[in-house]
C-alpha atoms as a PDB file:
ATOM      1  CA  MET A   1       9.112 -24.880  11.441  1.00  0.00           C
ATOM      2  CA  SER A   2       6.860 -26.195   8.910  1.00  0.00           C
ATOM      3  CA  ALA A   3       6.744 -24.116   5.868  1.00  0.00           C
ATOM      4  CA  ASP A   4       3.657 -22.811   6.451  1.00  0.00           C
ATOM      5  CA  ALA A   5       3.579 -21.157   9.826  1.00  0.00           C
ATOM      6  CA  PRO A   6       4.061 -17.843   9.919  1.00  0.00           C
ATOM      7  CA  ARG A   7       8.626 -16.341  10.702  1.00  0.00           C
ATOM      8  CA  ARG A   8       9.959 -13.396  11.700  1.00  0.00           C
ATOM      9  CA  VAL A   9      11.564 -11.551   9.666  1.00  0.00           C
ATOM     10  CA  GLU A  10      14.645  -8.372  10.172  1.00  0.00           C
ATOM     11  CA  VAL A  11      13.265  -5.718   7.616  1.00  0.00           C
ATOM     12  CA  HIS A  12      14.633  -2.562   9.165  1.00  0.00           C
ATOM     13  CA  PRO A  13      17.530  -2.552  11.932  1.00  0.00           C
ATOM     14  CA  ASP A  14      16.413  -4.405  14.751  1.00  0.00           C
ATOM     15  CA  ARG A  15      12.818  -3.705  13.203  1.00  0.00           C
ATOM     16  CA  GLU A  16      10.683  -7.236  12.931  1.00  0.00           C
ATOM     17  CA  VAL A  17       7.680  -8.712  11.376  1.00  0.00           C
ATOM     18  CA  VAL A  18       5.681 -11.642  11.130  1.00  0.00           C
ATOM     19  CA  VAL A  19       5.924 -13.209   7.785  1.00  0.00           C
ATOM     20  CA  GLU A  20       2.521 -14.588   7.253  1.00  0.00           C
ATOM     21  CA  PHE A  21       2.046 -15.520   3.156  1.00  0.00           C
ATOM     22  CA  ASP A  22       4.013 -18.209   1.420  1.00  0.00           C
ATOM     23  CA  PRO A  23       8.076 -16.979   1.690  1.00  0.00           C
ATOM     24  CA  ASP A  24       7.948 -17.684  -1.678  1.00  0.00           C
ATOM     25  CA  LEU A  25       5.332 -14.810  -3.387  1.00  0.00           C
ATOM     26  CA  THR A  26       6.652 -12.445  -6.077  1.00  0.00           C
ATOM     27  CA  PHE A  27       4.697  -9.469  -7.074  1.00  0.00           C
ATOM     28  CA  GLU A  28       5.562  -6.906  -9.750  1.00  0.00           C
ATOM     29  CA  CYS A  29       3.204  -4.112 -10.837  1.00  0.00           C
ATOM     30  CA  VAL A  30       2.106  -4.577 -14.510  1.00  0.00           C
ATOM     31  CA  ASP A  31       0.593  -2.519 -17.511  1.00  0.00           C
ATOM     32  CA  ASP A  32      -2.942  -1.247 -17.700  1.00  0.00           C
ATOM     33  CA  CYS A  33      -4.014  -3.090 -13.835  1.00  0.00           C
ATOM     34  CA  THR A  34      -4.086   0.271 -11.917  1.00  0.00           C
ATOM     35  CA  TRP A  35      -6.821  -1.644  -9.703  1.00  0.00           C
ATOM     36  CA  CYS A  36      -5.026  -0.399  -5.953  1.00  0.00           C
ATOM     37  CA  CYS A  37      -5.016   3.032  -7.201  1.00  0.00           C
ATOM     38  CA  HIS A  38      -9.052   2.456  -7.630  1.00  0.00           C
ATOM     39  CA  HIS A  39     -10.417   3.209  -3.703  1.00  0.00           C
ATOM     40  CA  GLY A  40      -9.009   5.799  -1.193  1.00  0.00           C
ATOM     41  CA  VAL A  41      -5.571   5.242  -0.107  1.00  0.00           C
ATOM     42  CA  LEU A  42      -5.687   6.170   4.475  1.00  0.00           C
ATOM     43  CA  LEU A  43      -2.685   9.385   4.590  1.00  0.00           C
ATOM     44  CA  TYR A  44      -0.502   8.607   8.204  1.00  0.00           C
ATOM     45  CA  ASP A  45       0.818  11.803  10.210  1.00  0.00           C
ATOM     46  CA  ARG A  46       3.922  11.856   8.036  1.00  0.00           C
ATOM     47  CA  ASP A  47       1.923  11.457   4.582  1.00  0.00           C
ATOM     48  CA  LEU A  48       0.660  13.690   5.401  1.00  0.00           C
ATOM     49  CA  LEU A  49       2.990  16.329   5.992  1.00  0.00           C
ATOM     50  CA  GLU A  50       4.969  14.416   2.642  1.00  0.00           C
ATOM     51  CA  LEU A  51       1.886  15.453   0.839  1.00  0.00           C
ATOM     52  CA  ALA A  52       0.927  19.915   1.725  1.00  0.00           C
ATOM     53  CA  GLN A  53       4.639  19.820   0.169  1.00  0.00           C
ATOM     54  CA  ARG A  54       3.908  18.413  -3.042  1.00  0.00           C
ATOM     55  CA  ALA A  55      -0.197  19.217  -3.527  1.00  0.00           C
ATOM     56  CA  ASN A  56      -3.046  21.686  -1.870  1.00  0.00           C
ATOM     57  CA  LEU A  57      -4.942  19.097   0.750  1.00  0.00           C
ATOM     58  CA  ALA A  58      -8.316  20.335   0.786  1.00  0.00           C
ATOM     59  CA  GLU A  59      -8.173  19.722  -3.002  1.00  0.00           C
ATOM     60  CA  THR A  60      -6.811  15.472  -3.480  1.00  0.00           C
ATOM     61  CA  THR A  61      -7.411  14.586   0.553  1.00  0.00           C
ATOM     62  CA  THR A  62     -11.149  13.580   1.942  1.00  0.00           C
ATOM     63  CA  ASP A  63     -11.512  12.954   6.015  1.00  0.00           C
ATOM     64  CA  PHE A  64     -13.301   9.188   6.801  1.00  0.00           C
ATOM     65  CA  ARG A  65     -14.529   8.365   9.692  1.00  0.00           C
ATOM     66  CA  GLY A  66     -11.505  10.325  11.627  1.00  0.00           C
ATOM     67  CA  GLU A  67      -8.991   9.691   8.872  1.00  0.00           C
ATOM     68  CA  LYS A  68      -7.496  11.513   5.791  1.00  0.00           C
ATOM     69  CA  PHE A  69      -7.591  10.054   2.399  1.00  0.00           C
ATOM     70  CA  VAL A  70      -6.940  10.405  -1.060  1.00  0.00           C
ATOM     71  CA  ALA A  71      -9.716  11.768  -2.816  1.00  0.00           C
ATOM     72  CA  ARG A  72     -11.281   9.712  -5.576  1.00  0.00           C
ATOM     73  CA  GLU A  73     -12.220  11.636  -7.988  1.00  0.00           C
ATOM     74  CA  GLU A  74     -14.534  10.871 -11.029  1.00  0.00           C
ATOM     75  CA  LYS A  75     -12.445  10.193 -13.797  1.00  0.00           C
ATOM     76  CA  GLY A  76     -13.948  10.503 -17.521  1.00  0.00           C
ATOM     77  CA  ARG A  77     -13.040   7.493 -18.815  1.00  0.00           C
ATOM     78  CA  ASP A  78     -13.347   4.024 -19.097  1.00  0.00           C
ATOM     79  CA  GLU A  79      -9.878   3.420 -18.474  1.00  0.00           C
ATOM     80  CA  HIS A  80      -8.623   3.453 -15.401  1.00  0.00           C
ATOM     81  CA  VAL A  81     -10.723   3.236 -12.872  1.00  0.00           C
ATOM     82  CA  ALA A  82     -13.231   1.740 -10.870  1.00  0.00           C
ATOM     83  CA  ASP A  83     -16.458   0.604 -11.472  1.00  0.00           C
ATOM     84  CA  ASP A  84     -18.076   3.756 -10.716  1.00  0.00           C
ATOM     85  CA  GLY A  85     -15.502   6.218 -12.725  1.00  0.00           C
ATOM     86  CA  HIS A  86     -13.711   7.217  -9.925  1.00  0.00           C
ATOM     87  CA  ALA A  87     -10.035   6.586  -9.334  1.00  0.00           C
ATOM     88  CA  CYS A  88      -7.272   7.945  -6.699  1.00  0.00           C
ATOM     89  CA  ALA A  89      -6.712  12.274  -7.301  1.00  0.00           C
ATOM     90  CA  PHE A  90      -3.034  11.687  -8.525  1.00  0.00           C
ATOM     91  CA  LEU A  91      -3.598   8.878 -10.571  1.00  0.00           C
ATOM     92  CA  ARG A  92      -2.826   9.843 -14.853  1.00  0.00           C
ATOM     93  CA  GLU A  93      -5.229   8.479 -18.103  1.00  0.00           C
ATOM     94  CA  ASP A  94      -2.056   6.554 -18.965  1.00  0.00           C
ATOM     95  CA  GLY A  95      -2.771   4.009 -15.566  1.00  0.00           C
ATOM     96  CA  LEU A  96       0.334   6.194 -14.097  1.00  0.00           C
ATOM     97  CA  CYS A  97       0.755   8.182 -10.248  1.00  0.00           C
ATOM     98  CA  THR A  98       1.583  11.656 -10.686  1.00  0.00           C
ATOM     99  CA  LEU A  99       2.697  11.206  -7.598  1.00  0.00           C
ATOM    100  CA  HIS A 100       5.339   8.508  -7.762  1.00  0.00           C
ATOM    101  CA  LEU A 101       6.469   9.986 -11.229  1.00  0.00           C
ATOM    102  CA  GLU A 102       7.127  13.762 -10.986  1.00  0.00           C
ATOM    103  CA  GLU A 103       7.792  13.810  -6.916  1.00  0.00           C
ATOM    104  CA  ASP A 104       9.156  10.281  -6.943  1.00  0.00           C
ATOM    105  CA  TRP A 105       7.040   9.989  -3.386  1.00  0.00           C
ATOM    106  CA  LYS A 106       3.713   7.757  -3.004  1.00  0.00           C
ATOM    107  CA  PRO A 107       2.048   7.241   0.115  1.00  0.00           C
ATOM    108  CA  THR A 108       3.218   5.021   3.443  1.00  0.00           C
ATOM    109  CA  ARG A 109      -0.323   2.883   1.638  1.00  0.00           C
ATOM    110  CA  CYS A 110       0.785   2.579  -1.619  1.00  0.00           C
ATOM    111  CA  SER A 111       4.342   0.743  -0.901  1.00  0.00           C
ATOM    112  CA  VAL A 112       2.220  -1.156   1.223  1.00  0.00           C
ATOM    113  CA  PHE A 113       0.185  -3.192  -1.173  1.00  0.00           C
ATOM    114  CA  PRO A 114       0.152  -5.750  -2.031  1.00  0.00           C
ATOM    115  CA  LEU A 115       0.447  -6.653   1.625  1.00  0.00           C
ATOM    116  CA  GLY A 116      -2.000  -6.262   4.557  1.00  0.00           C
ATOM    117  CA  VAL A 117      -0.421  -4.888   7.942  1.00  0.00           C
ATOM    118  CA  TRP A 118      -1.508  -5.509  11.378  1.00  0.00           C
ATOM    119  CA  ARG A 119      -0.330  -5.487  14.752  1.00  0.00           C
ATOM    120  CA  GLU A 120      -0.990  -8.401  17.186  1.00  0.00           C
ATOM    121  CA  ASP A 121       0.342  -8.695  20.731  1.00  0.00           C
ATOM    122  CA  GLY A 122       3.264  -6.083  20.268  1.00  0.00           C
ATOM    123  CA  ASP A 123       4.249  -7.692  16.605  1.00  0.00           C
ATOM    124  CA  LEU A 124       3.317  -6.123  12.864  1.00  0.00           C
ATOM    125  CA  HIS A 125       2.524  -8.619  11.080  1.00  0.00           C
ATOM    126  CA  VAL A 126       2.234  -8.784   7.281  1.00  0.00           C
ATOM    127  CA  ASP A 127       0.502 -11.471   4.433  1.00  0.00           C
ATOM    128  CA  ILE A 128      -1.592 -10.984   1.257  1.00  0.00           C
ATOM    129  CA  ARG A 129      -4.354  -9.573   1.553  1.00  0.00           C
ATOM    130  CA  ASP A 130      -7.815 -11.615   0.709  1.00  0.00           C
ATOM    131  CA  SER A 131      -8.350  -7.880  -1.968  1.00  0.00           C
ATOM    132  CA  ALA A 132      -5.153  -8.183  -3.770  1.00  0.00           C
ATOM    133  CA  HIS A 133      -5.561 -12.150  -4.272  1.00  0.00           C
ATOM    134  CA  ASP A 134      -8.943 -10.916  -5.939  1.00  0.00           C
ATOM    135  CA  HIS A 135      -7.948  -9.145  -8.039  1.00  0.00           C
ATOM    136  CA  CYS A 136      -4.111  -7.511  -8.403  1.00  0.00           C
ATOM    137  CA  GLU A 137      -2.513  -8.982 -11.418  1.00  0.00           C
ATOM    138  CA  GLY A 138       0.648  -8.780 -10.379  1.00  0.00           C
ATOM    139  CA  LEU A 139       1.312 -11.437  -7.449  1.00  0.00           C
ATOM    140  CA  ASN A 140       3.720 -14.487  -9.454  1.00  0.00           C
ATOM    141  CA  VAL A 141       4.347 -12.682 -12.480  1.00  0.00           C
ATOM    142  CA  SER A 142       7.896 -12.233 -11.987  1.00  0.00           C
ATOM    143  CA  ASP A 143      10.827 -13.443 -10.423  1.00  0.00           C
ATOM    144  CA  ARG A 144      11.098 -10.457  -7.615  1.00  0.00           C
ATOM    145  CA  ARG A 145      10.262 -12.432  -4.554  1.00  0.00           C
ATOM    146  CA  VAL A 146       8.663  -9.956  -2.133  1.00  0.00           C
ATOM    147  CA  ILE A 147       9.718 -11.495   0.941  1.00  0.00           C
ATOM    148  CA  GLU A 148      13.593 -10.437   0.018  1.00  0.00           C
ATOM    149  CA  HIS A 149      12.443  -7.302  -0.751  1.00  0.00           C
ATOM    150  CA  LEU A 150       9.893  -6.374   2.659  1.00  0.00           C
ATOM    151  CA  ASP A 151      11.944  -2.859   3.563  1.00  0.00           C
ATOM    152  CA  ALA A 152      10.082  -1.068   0.301  1.00  0.00           C
ATOM    153  CA  PHE A 153       7.546  -2.040   0.437  1.00  0.00           C
ATOM    154  CA  LEU A 154       7.287  -1.984   4.616  1.00  0.00           C
ATOM    155  CA  PRO A 155       8.165   2.082   5.808  1.00  0.00           C
ATOM    156  CA  GLU A 156       9.997   1.947   8.473  1.00  0.00           C
ATOM    157  CA  LEU A 157       7.094   4.445  10.319  1.00  0.00           C
ATOM    158  CA  LEU A 158       4.816   1.560  10.182  1.00  0.00           C
ATOM    159  CA  TRP A 159       6.362   0.030  13.110  1.00  0.00           C
ATOM    160  CA  ASP A 160       5.733   3.379  15.557  1.00  0.00           C
ATOM    161  CA  LEU A 161       2.190   3.317  14.672  1.00  0.00           C
ATOM    162  CA  GLU A 162      -0.849   2.264  16.913  1.00  0.00           C
ATOM    163  CA  ASN A 163      -2.472   1.554  14.815  1.00  0.00           C
ATOM    164  CA  PRO A 164      -1.206   0.300  10.873  1.00  0.00           C
ATOM    165  CA  ASP A 165      -3.514  -1.777  10.136  1.00  0.00           C
ATOM    166  CA  SER A 166      -3.239  -1.378   6.443  1.00  0.00           C
ATOM    167  CA  ASP A 167      -6.432  -2.683   5.378  1.00  0.00           C
ATOM    168  CA  ARG A 168      -8.854   0.291   5.895  1.00  0.00           C
ATOM    169  CA  VAL A 169     -10.606   2.028   2.785  1.00  0.00           C
ATOM    170  CA  LEU A 170     -12.764   4.365   1.959  1.00  0.00           C
END
């Protein structure tokens, strides 16, 4: 197998992915980036159930093309927001996530980033999202090899989804 050829990796017992990225790639969130929080976060059914235990869904989610997303909201600040001044409803002024910090939980899509996930020929595939290559400051800045931590990035529920495509955006 060449160094560039995809390879299968067991992430959870009996749960494999086809890895399409360089196995030496590293990732670590960096302070003040928050780029991944500027876009709507797709919520899978299990995420909705979890979020409903932590927040008012009517106030914090929105429907788009028949799918639920965490709402983007006007933040009234210049930092930690997209060009339009909006960001995830749970992104605090200091650039940290309320759900992750105060609830010790985050939606699946937040765990998955910067990976792109899709199903092809019955297999789950993962690669680095094109948008992450363009905007994410956490790629290749640490010693944390993504391939060694796939269980942290890829919750088991992804294997049960008919369409785990993580590139859908609000």
